[in-house]
Tab-separated table of C-alpha atoms in Angstrom:
chain	number	residue	atom	x	y	z
A	1	VAL	CA	144.652	93.524	114.309
A	2	THR	CA	145.170	89.844	114.879
A	3	ASN	CA	145.406	88.476	111.418
A	4	GLY	CA	149.148	88.450	111.110
A	5	PRO	CA	150.693	85.382	109.546
A	6	ARG	CA	150.408	82.413	111.846
A	7	PRO	CA	153.650	80.645	112.587
A	8	THR	CA	153.709	77.646	110.336
A	9	PRO	CA	154.549	74.564	112.295
A	10	ALA	CA	157.687	73.223	110.743
A	11	PRO	CA	158.196	69.485	110.578
A	12	GLY	CA	159.133	68.358	114.048
A	13	SER	CA	158.007	71.620	115.608
A	14	GLY	CA	157.762	72.088	119.353
A	15	THR	CA	161.331	71.152	119.950
A	16	GLY	CA	164.222	73.347	120.917
A	17	PRO	CA	165.256	75.191	117.779
A	18	HIS	CA	161.791	76.656	117.154
A	19	ARG	CA	161.054	78.059	120.612
A	20	ASN	CA	161.925	81.585	119.579
A	21	ALA	CA	159.069	81.728	117.073
A	22	ALA	CA	156.901	83.909	119.329
A	23	PRO	CA	159.101	87.020	119.446
A	24	ARG	CA	159.579	86.828	115.705
A	25	ARG	CA	155.813	86.681	115.246
A	26	GLY	CA	155.369	89.802	117.337
A	27	ARG	CA	157.737	91.748	115.135
A	28	SER	CA	156.169	90.586	111.923
A	29	THR	CA	152.673	91.579	113.189
A	30	ARG	CA	153.814	95.115	113.837
A	31	ALA	CA	155.310	95.203	110.396
A	32	ASP	CA	152.003	93.997	108.944
A	33	THR	CA	150.157	96.802	110.674
A	34	ARG	CA	152.460	99.359	109.186
A	35	SER	CA	152.256	97.911	105.697
A	36	VAL	CA	148.445	97.676	105.854
A	37	ALA	CA	148.302	101.241	107.089
A	38	ALA	CA	150.487	102.258	104.201
A	39	ALA	CA	148.242	100.358	101.804
A	40	ARG	CA	145.067	101.894	103.147
A	41	GLY	CA	144.736	104.114	100.124
A	42	SER	CA	144.851	101.207	97.731
A	43	GLY	CA	142.420	99.319	100.027
A	44	ARG	CA	139.893	102.112	99.545
A	45	ALA	CA	140.321	101.912	95.797
A	46	HIS	CA	139.824	98.168	96.026
A	47	ALA	CA	136.642	98.741	98.050
A	48	GLY	CA	135.420	101.164	95.416
A	49	THR	CA	135.900	98.567	92.698
A	50	VAL	CA	134.040	95.910	94.636
A	51	THR	CA	131.254	98.364	95.446
A	52	ALA	CA	130.957	99.152	91.759
A	53	ILE	CA	130.787	95.435	90.988
A	54	ALA	CA	128.121	94.944	93.663
A	55	VAL	CA	126.070	97.803	92.236
A	56	VAL	CA	126.365	96.345	88.756
A	57	VAL	CA	125.276	92.947	90.077
A	58	VAL	CA	122.265	94.479	91.831
A	59	LEU	CA	121.331	96.424	88.707
A	60	ALA	CA	121.653	93.239	86.666
A	61	VAL	CA	119.372	91.415	89.110
A	62	VAL	CA	116.882	94.283	88.984
A	63	VAL	CA	116.847	94.378	85.201
A	64	PHE	CA	116.692	90.606	84.863
A	65	GLY	CA	113.965	90.311	87.469
A	66	GLY	CA	112.078	93.147	85.852
A	67	ILE	CA	112.114	91.410	82.498
A	68	LEU	CA	110.991	88.227	84.231
A	69	LEU	CA	108.077	89.950	85.961
A	70	LEU	CA	107.114	92.025	82.942
A	71	ARG	CA	106.523	88.963	80.855
A	72	PRO	CA	102.825	88.388	80.355
A	73	ASP	CA	101.256	86.798	83.393
A	74	THR	CA	101.426	83.067	82.746
A	75	SER	CA	98.196	82.463	84.670
A	76	THR	CA	96.180	84.129	81.898
A	77	ALA	CA	98.636	84.128	79.006
A	78	ALA	CA	98.671	81.444	76.345
A	79	ALA	CA	96.049	79.308	78.047
A	80	ALA	CA	92.686	79.157	76.327
A	81	ILE	CA	89.782	80.775	78.157
A	82	PRO	CA	87.525	77.879	79.233
A	83	PRO	CA	84.328	78.206	77.198
A	84	VAL	CA	80.971	78.120	78.946
A	85	THR	CA	78.146	77.175	76.607
A	86	VAL	CA	74.746	78.621	77.372
A	87	ALA	CA	71.703	77.250	75.601
A	88	ASN	CA	69.877	80.467	74.885
A	89	SER	CA	67.329	81.006	72.186
A	90	ALA	CA	66.385	84.562	73.118
A	91	PRO	CA	66.923	87.180	70.408
A	92	ALA	CA	70.050	89.319	70.819
A	93	SER	CA	70.862	92.559	69.056
A	94	VAL	CA	73.233	95.487	69.350
A	95	ALA	CA	71.803	98.992	69.597
A	96	ALA	CA	73.440	101.913	67.799
A	97	ASP	CA	75.119	103.042	71.034
A	98	GLY	CA	76.686	99.609	71.586
A	99	THR	CA	74.164	98.379	74.144
A	100	VAL	CA	73.641	94.619	73.872
A	101	VAL	CA	69.916	93.844	74.050
A	102	LEU	CA	68.945	90.310	74.984
A	103	GLY	CA	65.429	88.899	75.264
A	104	GLN	CA	61.925	89.363	73.973
A	105	PRO	CA	61.066	93.021	73.237
A	106	ARG	CA	57.663	92.582	74.865
A	107	ALA	CA	58.950	91.020	78.072
A	108	PRO	CA	57.157	92.417	81.152
A	109	HIS	CA	60.356	93.421	82.948
A	110	THR	CA	63.521	95.189	81.875
A	111	LEU	CA	66.984	95.067	83.381
A	112	GLU	CA	69.733	97.558	82.617
A	113	VAL	CA	73.106	96.075	83.563
A	114	TYR	CA	76.160	98.355	83.615
A	115	GLU	CA	79.244	96.233	84.007
A	116	ASP	CA	82.962	96.071	83.400
A	117	PRO	CA	84.578	92.755	82.418
A	118	LEU	CA	87.436	93.341	84.897
A	119	CYS	CA	85.338	94.483	87.869
A	120	PRO	CA	85.405	91.894	90.692
A	121	ILE	CA	82.016	92.934	92.125
A	122	CYS	CA	80.526	92.500	88.651
A	123	GLY	CA	81.926	88.975	88.774
A	124	GLN	CA	80.194	88.448	92.116
A	125	PHE	CA	76.965	89.849	90.696
A	126	GLU	CA	77.150	87.480	87.734
A	127	HIS	CA	78.003	84.567	89.988
A	128	ALA	CA	74.993	85.280	92.210
A	129	ASN	CA	72.417	86.282	89.582
A	130	GLY	CA	73.715	85.191	86.172
A	131	ALA	CA	71.850	81.890	86.031
A	132	ASP	CA	68.564	83.482	87.209
A	133	ILE	CA	68.903	86.183	84.570
A	134	ARG	CA	69.488	83.596	81.836
A	135	SER	CA	66.417	81.574	82.777
A	136	ALA	CA	64.227	84.678	83.165
A	137	VAL	CA	65.314	85.840	79.713
A	138	ASP	CA	64.650	82.384	78.242
A	139	ALA	CA	61.194	82.305	79.824
A	140	GLY	CA	60.417	85.675	78.241
A	141	ARG	CA	59.950	87.462	81.569
A	142	VAL	CA	62.883	89.858	81.216
A	143	GLN	CA	64.671	91.813	78.549
A	144	VAL	CA	68.248	92.680	79.554
A	145	ARG	CA	70.204	95.627	78.198
A	146	TYR	CA	73.944	95.173	78.801
A	147	HIS	CA	76.003	98.362	78.925
A	148	LEU	CA	79.620	97.203	78.667
A	149	LEU	CA	82.042	99.728	80.106
A	150	ASN	CA	85.762	100.413	80.339
A	151	LEU	CA	85.583	101.891	83.845
A	152	LEU	CA	88.625	99.897	84.996
A	153	GLU	CA	90.609	100.295	81.790
A	154	ALA	CA	93.770	101.305	83.701
A	155	ARG	CA	93.449	98.577	86.301
A	156	SER	CA	94.726	95.606	84.350
A	157	ASN	CA	98.471	95.181	83.927
A	158	GLN	CA	98.989	95.932	81.019
A	159	PRO	CA	96.151	98.475	80.903
A	160	GLY	CA	93.248	98.076	78.490
A	161	TYR	CA	91.594	94.737	79.236
A	162	SER	CA	88.264	96.337	80.183
A	163	LEU	CA	88.011	98.057	76.842
A	164	ALA	CA	89.220	95.098	74.764
A	165	ALA	CA	86.880	92.654	76.515
A	166	SER	CA	83.893	95.023	76.237
A	167	ASN	CA	84.590	95.360	72.531
A	168	ALA	CA	84.809	91.570	72.205
A	169	LEU	CA	81.500	91.186	74.061
A	170	ILE	CA	79.738	93.492	71.608
A	171	CYS	CA	81.394	91.597	68.742
A	172	SER	CA	80.049	88.339	70.185
A	173	ALA	CA	76.519	89.765	70.241
A	174	GLU	CA	76.863	90.689	66.555
A	175	ASN	CA	78.001	87.127	65.913
A	176	GLY	CA	75.173	85.436	67.785
A	177	ALA	CA	77.082	84.090	70.772
A	178	PHE	CA	76.718	86.756	73.444
A	179	PRO	CA	75.341	84.681	76.369
A	180	SER	CA	78.024	81.986	76.109
A	181	TYR	CA	80.785	84.503	75.476
A	182	HIS	CA	79.684	86.776	78.322
A	183	ASP	CA	79.325	83.944	80.831
A	184	SER	CA	82.708	82.475	79.815
A	185	LEU	CA	84.513	85.757	80.471
A	186	PHE	CA	82.895	86.189	83.873
A	187	ALA	CA	83.311	82.523	84.862
A	188	THR	CA	87.108	82.823	84.655
A	189	GLN	CA	87.471	86.536	85.161
A	190	PRO	CA	91.030	87.963	85.283
A	191	GLU	CA	91.989	89.374	88.662
A	192	GLU	CA	91.923	93.154	88.946
A	193	GLY	CA	95.512	94.422	88.740
A	194	ALA	CA	96.695	91.321	86.874
A	195	ALA	CA	97.174	90.853	83.146
A	196	GLY	CA	93.861	90.537	81.345
A	197	TYR	CA	93.286	88.193	78.431
A	198	ALA	CA	95.081	89.141	75.232
A	199	ASP	CA	93.206	89.876	72.009
A	200	ASP	CA	94.226	86.493	70.604
A	201	GLN	CA	92.698	84.729	73.590
A	202	LEU	CA	89.519	86.802	73.272
A	203	ALA	CA	89.344	85.885	69.584
A	204	ALA	CA	89.969	82.193	70.290
A	205	LEU	CA	87.158	82.105	72.859
A	206	GLY	CA	84.787	83.348	70.180
A	207	ALA	CA	85.660	80.401	67.952
A	208	ALA	CA	85.169	78.062	70.917
A	209	VAL	CA	81.632	79.299	71.578
A	210	GLY	CA	80.604	79.352	67.935
A	211	THR	CA	81.005	82.880	66.592
A	212	GLY	CA	81.357	83.411	62.884
A	213	PRO	CA	84.587	83.988	60.948
A	214	GLY	CA	84.342	87.786	61.203
A	215	PHE	CA	84.641	87.705	64.989
A	216	GLY	CA	88.443	87.742	65.170
A	217	ASP	CA	88.609	90.803	62.925
A	218	CYS	CA	86.023	92.529	65.075
A	219	VAL	CA	88.071	91.843	68.232
A	220	HIS	CA	91.356	93.013	66.723
A	221	SER	CA	89.868	96.078	65.069
A	222	ALA	CA	88.571	97.435	68.408
A	223	ARG	CA	85.748	98.888	66.350
A	224	HIS	CA	83.352	99.394	69.264
A	225	ASP	CA	85.802	101.301	71.470
A	226	PRO	CA	84.265	104.746	70.726
A	227	GLN	CA	80.779	103.465	71.646
A	228	ILE	CA	82.099	101.967	74.898
A	229	ARG	CA	83.843	105.198	75.880
A	230	ALA	CA	80.722	107.204	75.079
A	231	GLN	CA	78.582	104.818	77.153
A	232	LEU	CA	80.897	105.263	80.138
A	233	SER	CA	80.863	109.039	80.060
A	234	ALA	CA	77.079	109.012	79.602
A	235	ALA	CA	76.686	106.684	82.587
A	236	GLU	CA	78.977	108.735	84.804
A	237	ASN	CA	76.948	111.857	84.019
A	238	ASP	CA	73.508	110.298	84.475
A	239	PRO	CA	72.137	111.324	87.914
A	240	ALA	CA	69.761	108.345	87.871
A	241	LEU	CA	72.728	105.945	87.951
A	242	LEU	CA	74.744	107.451	90.795
A	243	GLN	CA	74.934	105.655	94.117
A	244	ASP	CA	76.442	106.718	97.422
A	245	SER	CA	79.505	104.557	98.046
A	246	GLY	CA	80.569	106.356	101.238
A	247	SER	CA	82.152	109.457	99.714
A	248	GLY	CA	79.234	111.090	97.952
A	249	PRO	CA	77.196	109.918	94.971
A	250	SER	CA	79.258	108.335	92.242
A	251	PHE	CA	78.930	105.880	89.411
A	252	GLY	CA	80.342	102.399	89.849
A	253	THR	CA	80.012	98.952	88.387
A	254	PRO	CA	77.927	96.926	88.595
A	255	THR	CA	74.929	99.226	88.462
A	256	VAL	CA	71.642	97.450	87.798
A	257	LEU	CA	68.309	99.060	87.028
A	258	ALA	CA	65.269	96.834	87.454
A	259	ASP	CA	62.298	98.298	85.623
A	260	GLY	CA	64.033	101.672	85.499
A	261	ARG	CA	65.163	102.000	89.109
A	262	VAL	CA	68.539	101.256	90.688
A	263	ALA	CA	68.404	97.845	92.335
A	264	ALA	CA	71.009	96.358	94.661
A	265	PRO	CA	72.282	92.901	93.603
A	266	ASP	CA	70.420	91.227	96.476
A	267	SER	CA	67.351	93.474	96.502
A	268	PRO	CA	63.730	92.232	96.473
A	269	GLN	CA	63.223	94.560	93.523
A	270	LEU	CA	65.712	92.586	91.436
A	271	ALA	CA	64.257	89.278	92.644
A	272	ALA	CA	60.760	90.452	91.699
A	273	ALA	CA	61.869	91.238	88.155
A	274	LEU	CA	63.603	87.885	87.761
A	275	HIS	CA	60.988	85.540	89.262
B	1	VAL	CA	122.025	95.963	114.217
B	2	ILE	CA	120.800	99.010	112.326
B	3	ARG	CA	121.974	97.380	109.128
B	4	LEU	CA	120.085	94.162	109.874
B	5	GLY	CA	116.982	96.103	110.906
B	6	LEU	CA	116.880	98.051	107.653
B	7	ALA	CA	117.629	94.832	105.739
B	8	ALA	CA	114.617	93.187	107.402
B	9	VAL	CA	112.418	96.150	106.456
B	10	TRP	CA	113.426	95.976	102.788
B	11	LEU	CA	113.204	92.201	102.578
B	12	ALA	CA	109.777	92.114	104.220
B	13	SER	CA	108.294	94.870	102.088
B	14	GLY	CA	109.927	93.567	98.903
B	15	ILE	CA	108.833	89.974	99.384
B	16	LEU	CA	105.275	90.938	100.339
B	17	LYS	CA	105.054	93.038	97.163
B	18	ALA	CA	106.600	90.313	95.008
B	19	LEU	CA	104.071	87.760	96.268
B	20	ASP	CA	101.084	89.760	95.008
B	21	PRO	CA	101.926	91.525	91.717
B	22	PRO	CA	98.313	92.551	90.932
B	23	GLN	CA	97.952	94.219	94.321
B	24	THR	CA	101.315	95.927	93.914
B	25	TYR	CA	100.282	97.280	90.516
B	26	LEU	CA	97.028	98.644	91.951
B	27	ALA	CA	98.918	100.181	94.889
B	28	VAL	CA	101.283	102.047	92.554
B	29	LEU	CA	98.329	103.097	90.412
B	30	ALA	CA	96.518	104.482	93.462
B	31	TYR	CA	99.111	107.240	93.959
B	32	GLN	CA	97.836	108.730	90.689
B	33	VAL	CA	101.256	110.058	89.760
B	34	LEU	CA	102.430	107.766	86.992
B	35	SER	CA	100.732	106.650	83.821
B	36	PRO	CA	99.427	103.063	83.910
B	37	THR	CA	102.217	101.858	81.650
B	38	VAL	CA	104.912	103.363	83.875
B	39	CYS	CA	103.077	101.972	86.921
B	40	SER	CA	103.371	98.557	85.358
B	41	VAL	CA	107.148	98.896	85.130
B	42	VAL	CA	107.472	100.331	88.643
B	43	ALA	CA	105.286	97.605	90.125
B	44	ALA	CA	107.505	94.982	88.507
B	45	GLY	CA	110.812	96.568	89.462
B	46	LEU	CA	110.134	97.900	92.949
B	47	PRO	CA	109.927	94.557	94.786
B	48	ILE	CA	113.157	93.405	93.153
B	49	LEU	CA	114.919	96.646	94.029
B	50	GLU	CA	113.757	96.358	97.647
B	51	ILE	CA	114.805	92.724	97.924
B	52	GLY	CA	118.156	93.593	96.327
B	53	LEU	CA	118.774	96.361	98.877
B	54	GLY	CA	117.695	93.993	101.660
B	55	VAL	CA	120.128	91.305	100.545
B	56	LEU	CA	123.022	93.779	100.244
B	57	LEU	CA	122.327	95.196	103.695
B	58	LEU	CA	121.884	91.753	105.208
B	59	ALA	CA	125.227	90.631	103.818
B	60	GLY	CA	126.815	93.951	104.583
B	61	LEU	CA	128.066	94.240	101.037
B	62	ALA	CA	128.437	97.716	99.577
B	63	THR	CA	126.634	98.945	102.653
B	64	ARG	CA	127.175	102.618	101.993
B	65	THR	CA	125.900	102.374	98.427
B	66	ALA	CA	122.883	100.384	99.582
B	67	ALA	CA	122.272	102.915	102.352
B	68	VAL	CA	122.438	105.835	99.919
B	69	LEU	CA	119.964	104.066	97.618
B	70	SER	CA	117.762	103.358	100.650
B	71	VAL	CA	117.728	107.039	101.534
B	72	ALA	CA	116.824	107.924	97.952
B	73	LEU	CA	114.053	105.327	97.772
B	74	LEU	CA	112.608	106.373	101.128
B	75	LEU	CA	112.589	109.999	99.971
B	76	VAL	CA	110.620	108.895	96.895
B	77	PHE	CA	108.158	107.021	99.136
B	78	LEU	CA	107.802	110.047	101.423
B	79	ALA	CA	107.164	112.273	98.416
B	80	GLY	CA	104.552	109.808	97.154
B	81	VAL	CA	102.703	109.571	100.458
B	82	GLY	CA	103.079	113.305	101.011
B	83	GLN	CA	101.548	114.223	97.664
B	84	ALA	CA	98.688	111.771	98.209
B	85	TRP	CA	98.034	113.357	101.605
B	86	ALA	CA	98.267	116.884	100.223
B	87	ARG	CA	95.933	116.104	97.325
B	88	GLY	CA	93.432	114.474	99.637
B	89	LEU	CA	93.574	111.057	98.001
B	90	ALA	CA	92.273	108.298	100.240
B	91	ILE	CA	94.795	105.504	99.776
B	92	ASP	CA	96.794	103.023	101.766
B	93	CYS	CA	100.513	103.449	101.108
B	94	GLY	CA	100.927	99.783	100.177
B	95	CYS	CA	104.311	99.945	101.854
B	96	PHE	CA	104.207	96.331	103.045
B	97	GLY	CA	101.886	94.829	100.466
B	98	GLY	CA	98.244	95.853	100.383
B	99	GLY	CA	97.630	99.342	99.129
B	100	GLY	CA	95.078	101.000	96.930
B	101	ALA	CA	92.073	103.091	97.736
B	102	VAL	CA	90.599	103.053	101.229
B	103	ALA	CA	87.726	104.899	102.868
B	104	ALA	CA	88.587	108.518	103.592
B	105	ASP	CA	88.520	107.985	107.379
B	106	ARG	CA	90.862	105.010	107.216
B	107	THR	CA	93.978	106.718	105.854
B	108	ARG	CA	97.125	106.481	107.966
B	109	TYR	CA	99.284	109.187	106.424
B	110	GLY	CA	100.704	110.465	109.724
B	111	GLN	CA	101.867	107.026	110.831
B	112	GLU	CA	103.168	106.165	107.369
B	113	VAL	CA	105.230	109.369	107.188
B	114	LEU	CA	106.614	108.904	110.704
B	115	ARG	CA	107.525	105.302	109.983
B	116	ASP	CA	109.305	106.239	106.758
B	117	LEU	CA	111.131	109.043	108.560
B	118	GLY	CA	112.290	106.481	111.127
B	119	PHE	CA	113.611	104.222	108.372
B	120	LEU	CA	115.228	107.278	106.799
B	121	VAL	CA	117.167	107.935	110.023
B	122	LEU	CA	118.369	104.321	110.043
B	123	ALA	CA	119.476	104.551	106.421
B	124	ALA	CA	121.187	107.897	106.949
B	125	TRP	CA	123.054	106.451	109.927
B	126	LEU	CA	124.345	103.651	107.680
B	127	VAL	CA	125.514	106.189	105.123
B	128	VAL	CA	127.658	107.801	107.810
B	129	ARG	CA	128.798	104.573	109.505
B	130	PRO	CA	128.478	101.827	106.893
B	131	VAL	CA	130.949	99.247	108.194
B	132	THR	CA	129.756	97.196	111.129
B	133	ARG	CA	130.612	93.902	112.739
B	134	GLY	CA	129.814	90.778	110.777
B	135	SER	CA	129.503	92.555	107.450
B	136	LEU	CA	131.155	91.368	104.269
B	137	ASP	CA	132.516	94.866	103.780
B	138	ALA	CA	134.503	94.501	107.008
B	139	LEU	CA	135.595	91.019	106.061
B	140	LEU	CA	136.618	91.784	102.490
B	141	PHE	CA	138.281	95.149	102.698
B	142	THR	CA	140.708	97.041	104.901
B	143	ARG	CA	141.305	95.515	108.249
B	144	THR	CA	142.079	99.049	109.238
B	145	THR	CA	138.521	100.283	109.118
B	146	PRO	CA	137.393	98.497	112.277
B	147	SER	CA	140.421	99.843	114.084
B	148	GLU	CA	139.523	103.335	112.910
B	149	GLU	CA	136.151	102.868	114.534
B	150	ASP	CA	137.719	101.527	117.676
B	151	ARG	CA	139.721	104.675	118.125
B	152	PRO	CA	138.244	107.186	120.583
């Protein structure tokens, strides 16, 4: 308790008449203690008010920050998806179940590719093998059947990018631009857990790689969603597609079948089909 | 000292989460309690809440309120880790960044629960004795409170 009023040095202090300041100060300090003790109740009330203000400030910061963070991720939002143009003359079609079929029907090898547009390992697979697959398809050695899945539908923030992008990929195959569209999405793939591309961005990419005017409607209508969901549940229940990932056999993406058998991304089996 | 320690814990965990929003979202998702949309909100708000608590504790402002909120938040974390353990999920708690699914033999539930219980003790102590030296609470309010503490 040392915060009593300091003796104010009067003009010309230090000389005779002011020497008795010290005893006076002692008295006033004791008086302060009593008055503060008496005011303790009101001090508590004061503390309560300030606490309430502090809580309000923290809540305001939380709400404000939340709004700030909930805004669409600026790394993927608004910006156009960089288009990758693939010169590819191979025939492309969409099967009734939504499978995108690319390449000559009488090619000697077949590849079944199960992938999710958000899945990082699928991105690695495409990075490692995408170019080889394109040239093998162009040379007529391989027919590829792309099964586009929404396995990681919940794992974009907001959820749903896997499904929207898979739908857009099937739309691009219907509009004759699947290889370019597919390779564009995987070249600048959204990070898992981040915001995916919005429907408008997916539609704009189609225009950039030369899809027809119906493409935007196809993207926004989500018309292939039921096929994609059905493909996923069929894949997860197909014993031939399960692989042991450390905790028992399970289905994951990417899963690649080369000539009907599961092939690891770096396996000789896959290399044999491609070269 | 307890106040500063708990402040450091909240600031560290909050800042690490704020630096990697995608990872934080996946960590919240991995508990498999909340719907993805709610996870999105929690993942956005949690780092800010933690940093806010850390700042309040560091400054010693509204220490008791911050300590009560800390206790509540730690109880939520303990419940989250506990349910993941009980359900046999194989996840990392993501307490200080990171998080998400891990291999079944690499879970650390025991350590995570003990650590959270330790933090809980710190927070509970601050609920009981919120005003300490160097805090804004002590500076702003009642000069009598320190003298209360000084009394035997």
